[in-house]
PDB file of C-alpha atoms in Angstrom:
ATOM      1  CA  MET H   1     149.187  97.401  26.236  1.00 89.00           C
ATOM      2  CA  ILE H   2     149.892  98.108  29.911  1.00 95.00           C
ATOM      3  CA  THR H   3     147.520 100.441  31.813  1.00 96.00           C
ATOM      4  CA  GLN H   4     147.410 101.921  35.319  1.00 96.00           C
ATOM      5  CA  VAL H   5     145.275 104.612  36.984  1.00 97.00           C
ATOM      6  CA  THR H   6     146.610 106.869  39.758  1.00 97.00           C
ATOM      7  CA  LYS H   7     144.441 109.619  41.265  1.00 96.00           C
ATOM      8  CA  GLY H   8     142.203 109.721  38.204  1.00 97.00           C
ATOM      9  CA  ILE H   9     145.064 109.835  35.684  1.00 98.00           C
ATOM     10  CA  LYS H  10     145.172 106.788  33.391  1.00 98.00           C
ATOM     11  CA  VAL H  11     148.549 105.925  31.846  1.00 98.00           C
ATOM     12  CA  SER H  12     148.634 103.429  28.963  1.00 98.00           C
ATOM     13  CA  VAL H  13     151.869 102.191  27.374  1.00 98.00           C
ATOM     14  CA  GLN H  14     152.440 100.348  24.090  1.00 98.00           C
ATOM     15  CA  THR H  15     155.965  99.164  23.192  1.00 97.00           C
ATOM     16  CA  SER H  16     157.645  98.130  19.951  1.00 97.00           C
ATOM     17  CA  PHE H  17     160.979  96.717  18.810  1.00 97.00           C
ATOM     18  CA  GLU H  18     162.587  99.078  16.291  1.00 96.00           C
ATOM     19  CA  GLY H  19     165.684  97.083  15.329  1.00 95.00           C
ATOM     20  CA  THR H  20     169.387  96.701  16.014  1.00 94.00           C
ATOM     21  CA  PHE H  21     172.447  98.734  15.091  1.00 89.00           C
ATOM     22  CA  PHE H  22     176.105  99.086  15.945  1.00 90.00           C
ATOM     23  CA  LYS H  23     177.349 102.082  17.914  1.00 82.00           C
ATOM     24  CA  ASN H  24     180.889 102.382  19.289  1.00 84.00           C
ATOM     25  CA  TYR H  25     181.610  98.827  18.128  1.00 89.00           C
ATOM     26  CA  LYS H  26     178.753  97.396  20.199  1.00 89.00           C
ATOM     27  CA  MET H  27     175.346  96.037  19.262  1.00 91.00           C
ATOM     28  CA  HIS H  28     172.394  98.119  20.495  1.00 94.00           C
ATOM     29  CA  TYR H  29     168.702  97.260  20.552  1.00 95.00           C
ATOM     30  CA  ALA H  30     166.234 100.050  19.846  1.00 96.00           C
ATOM     31  CA  PHE H  31     162.778 100.038  21.391  1.00 98.00           C
ATOM     32  CA  GLY H  32     159.946 102.500  21.006  1.00 98.00           C
ATOM     33  CA  TYR H  33     157.089 103.274  23.319  1.00 98.00           C
ATOM     34  CA  THR H  34     153.902 105.291  23.004  1.00 98.00           C
ATOM     35  CA  ILE H  35     152.281 106.619  26.150  1.00 98.00           C
ATOM     36  CA  THR H  36     148.769 108.002  26.458  1.00 98.00           C
ATOM     37  CA  ILE H  37     147.967 110.007  29.595  1.00 98.00           C
ATOM     38  CA  GLU H  38     144.202 110.350  30.042  1.00 98.00           C
ATOM     39  CA  ASN H  39     142.701 112.691  32.621  1.00 98.00           C
ATOM     40  CA  GLN H  40     139.716 110.875  34.141  1.00 98.00           C
ATOM     41  CA  SER H  41     139.582 113.295  37.085  1.00 97.00           C
ATOM     42  CA  ALA H  42     137.480 116.441  37.448  1.00 97.00           C
ATOM     43  CA  GLN H  43     140.532 118.738  37.620  1.00 97.00           C
ATOM     44  CA  THR H  44     142.795 120.218  34.940  1.00 98.00           C
ATOM     45  CA  VAL H  45     146.345 118.943  35.451  1.00 98.00           C
ATOM     46  CA  GLN H  46     149.783 119.671  34.039  1.00 98.00           C
ATOM     47  CA  LEU H  47     152.638 117.209  33.661  1.00 98.00           C
ATOM     48  CA  THR H  48     155.782 118.967  34.903  1.00 98.00           C
ATOM     49  CA  ALA H  49     158.440 116.245  35.295  1.00 98.00           C
ATOM     50  CA  ARG H  50     159.264 112.596  34.707  1.00 98.00           C
ATOM     51  CA  HIS H  51     161.313 109.909  36.433  1.00 98.00           C
ATOM     52  CA  TRP H  52     162.423 106.678  34.742  1.00 98.00           C
ATOM     53  CA  ASP H  53     164.149 103.555  36.016  1.00 98.00           C
ATOM     54  CA  ILE H  54     165.539 101.734  32.984  1.00 98.00           C
ATOM     55  CA  PHE H  55     166.415  98.052  33.328  1.00 97.00           C
ATOM     56  CA  ASP H  56     168.735  96.355  30.822  1.00 96.00           C
ATOM     57  CA  SER H  57     169.527  92.675  31.312  1.00 90.00           C
ATOM     58  CA  LEU H  58     173.222  93.331  30.544  1.00 87.00           C
ATOM     59  CA  LYS H  59     173.755  96.576  32.473  1.00 86.00           C
ATOM     60  CA  GLU H  60     173.056  98.222  35.807  1.00 89.00           C
ATOM     61  CA  MET H  61     169.761 100.042  36.251  1.00 94.00           C
ATOM     62  CA  GLU H  62     169.832 103.596  34.885  1.00 95.00           C
ATOM     63  CA  THR H  63     167.759 106.426  36.359  1.00 97.00           C
ATOM     64  CA  VAL H  64     166.646 109.401  34.267  1.00 96.00           C
ATOM     65  CA  ASP H  65     164.911 112.516  35.614  1.00 96.00           C
ATOM     66  CA  GLY H  66     163.820 115.523  33.610  1.00 96.00           C
ATOM     67  CA  GLU H  67     161.275 118.214  32.986  1.00 96.00           C
ATOM     68  CA  GLY H  68     158.149 117.392  31.030  1.00 95.00           C
ATOM     69  CA  VAL H  69     158.044 114.771  28.285  1.00 96.00           C
ATOM     70  CA  ILE H  70     159.773 115.172  24.924  1.00 92.00           C
ATOM     71  CA  GLY H  71     160.266 118.875  25.595  1.00 91.00           C
ATOM     72  CA  LYS H  72     156.645 119.574  26.553  1.00 95.00           C
ATOM     73  CA  LYS H  73     154.734 120.157  29.777  1.00 97.00           C
ATOM     74  CA  PRO H  74     151.231 119.305  28.604  1.00 98.00           C
ATOM     75  CA  VAL H  75     148.101 120.644  30.288  1.00 98.00           C
ATOM     76  CA  ILE H  76     145.410 117.972  30.270  1.00 98.00           C
ATOM     77  CA  LYS H  77     141.805 118.982  30.870  1.00 98.00           C
ATOM     78  CA  PRO H  78     139.210 116.582  32.338  1.00 98.00           C
ATOM     79  CA  GLY H  79     138.186 113.977  29.760  1.00 98.00           C
ATOM     80  CA  LYS H  80     141.145 114.792  27.505  1.00 98.00           C
ATOM     81  CA  SER H  81     144.411 112.981  26.881  1.00 98.00           C
ATOM     82  CA  HIS H  82     147.989 113.554  25.756  1.00 98.00           C
ATOM     83  CA  THR H  83     149.871 110.985  23.664  1.00 98.00           C
ATOM     84  CA  TYR H  84     153.579 110.975  22.874  1.00 98.00           C
ATOM     85  CA  SER H  85     156.180 108.557  21.563  1.00 97.00           C
ATOM     86  CA  SER H  86     159.787 108.107  22.585  1.00 97.00           C
ATOM     87  CA  GLY H  87     162.440 105.444  22.602  1.00 95.00           C
ATOM     88  CA  CYS H  88     165.106 103.613  24.528  1.00 94.00           C
ATOM     89  CA  LEU H  89     168.430 102.021  23.533  1.00 93.00           C
ATOM     90  CA  LEU H  90     169.508  98.894  25.385  1.00 95.00           C
ATOM     91  CA  ALA H  91     172.665  96.799  25.291  1.00 93.00           C
ATOM     92  CA  SER H  92     170.546  93.642  25.366  1.00 94.00           C
ATOM     93  CA  PRO H  93     167.393  92.433  23.604  1.00 95.00           C
ATOM     94  CA  ILE H  94     165.454  92.313  26.900  1.00 95.00           C
ATOM     95  CA  GLY H  95     164.698  95.094  29.358  1.00 96.00           C
ATOM     96  CA  ALA H  96     162.022  97.206  31.001  1.00 97.00           C
ATOM     97  CA  MET H  97     161.139 100.688  32.235  1.00 98.00           C
ATOM     98  CA  ARG H  98     159.031 102.024  35.073  1.00 97.00           C
ATOM     99  CA  GLY H  99     158.617 105.443  36.572  1.00 97.00           C
ATOM    100  CA  HIS H 100     156.310 108.260  37.467  1.00 98.00           C
ATOM    101  CA  TYR H 101     155.189 111.708  36.364  1.00 98.00           C
ATOM    102  CA  ARG H 102     155.003 114.723  38.618  1.00 98.00           C
ATOM    103  CA  MET H 103     151.706 116.464  37.961  1.00 98.00           C
ATOM    104  CA  VAL H 104     150.168 119.668  39.231  1.00 98.00           C
ATOM    105  CA  ASP H 105     146.463 120.131  39.916  1.00 97.00           C
ATOM    106  CA  LEU H 106     146.116 123.613  38.397  1.00 97.00           C
ATOM    107  CA  ALA H 107     143.079 124.573  40.520  1.00 95.00           C
ATOM    108  CA  SER H 108     144.824 123.972  43.854  1.00 96.00           C
ATOM    109  CA  ALA H 109     148.499 124.209  42.733  1.00 96.00           C
ATOM    110  CA  THR H 110     149.042 120.845  44.450  1.00 96.00           C
ATOM    111  CA  ASP H 111     151.774 118.502  43.204  1.00 97.00           C
ATOM    112  CA  PHE H 112     151.104 114.773  43.004  1.00 98.00           C
ATOM    113  CA  MET H 113     152.765 111.716  41.493  1.00 98.00           C
ATOM    114  CA  VAL H 114     151.264 109.478  38.819  1.00 98.00           C
ATOM    115  CA  ASP H 115     152.770 106.007  38.496  1.00 97.00           C
ATOM    116  CA  VAL H 116     153.824 104.646  35.131  1.00 97.00           C
ATOM    117  CA  PRO H 117     153.493 100.856  35.265  1.00 95.00           C
ATOM    118  CA  THR H 118     156.480  98.675  34.424  1.00 97.00           C
ATOM    119  CA  PHE H 119     156.571  98.036  30.697  1.00 97.00           C
ATOM    120  CA  LYS H 120     158.794  95.437  29.115  1.00 96.00           C
ATOM    121  CA  PHE H 121     161.015  95.444  26.058  1.00 96.00           C
ATOM    122  CA  ALA H 122     161.799  92.222  24.203  1.00 94.00           C
ATOM    123  CA  ALA H 123     163.159  91.720  20.715  1.00 94.00           C
ATOM    124  CA  PRO H 124     160.998  89.049  19.041  1.00 89.00           C
ATOM    125  CA  PHE H 125     163.999  86.796  18.374  1.00 85.00           C
ATOM    126  CA  ALA H 126     164.926  86.834  22.088  1.00 75.00           C
ATOM    127  CA  LEU H 127     161.752  85.040  23.176  1.00 68.00           C
ATOM    128  CA  ASN H 128     160.695  81.449  22.631  1.00 60.00           C
TER     129      ASN H 128
END
């Protein structure tokens, strides 16, 4: 598990290899990830947006921006956490993601960024 704390918000990431499949006559590698966002600060915060840089050893880096996470904009009170799972398709058995969340301190209406540490994807058969 990879963990990082930014401005009192702890982000923990666990990854998994989900398998391979063919799509459009090409092999794809499916990876899952579960992220827990824990509010260790004294303020109630809301996650409003995400930014991802997706690295695939066989392709150029892809950038993805969007609102919330998996269709939600969770409000996280002090001492509470929000966990969600998502996935990523790669053209190769090795890759990584990194990014950040845009959060709002609801008491002051101040935006701030929370880093998501780089987490790696590797199919078990791709590693020695």
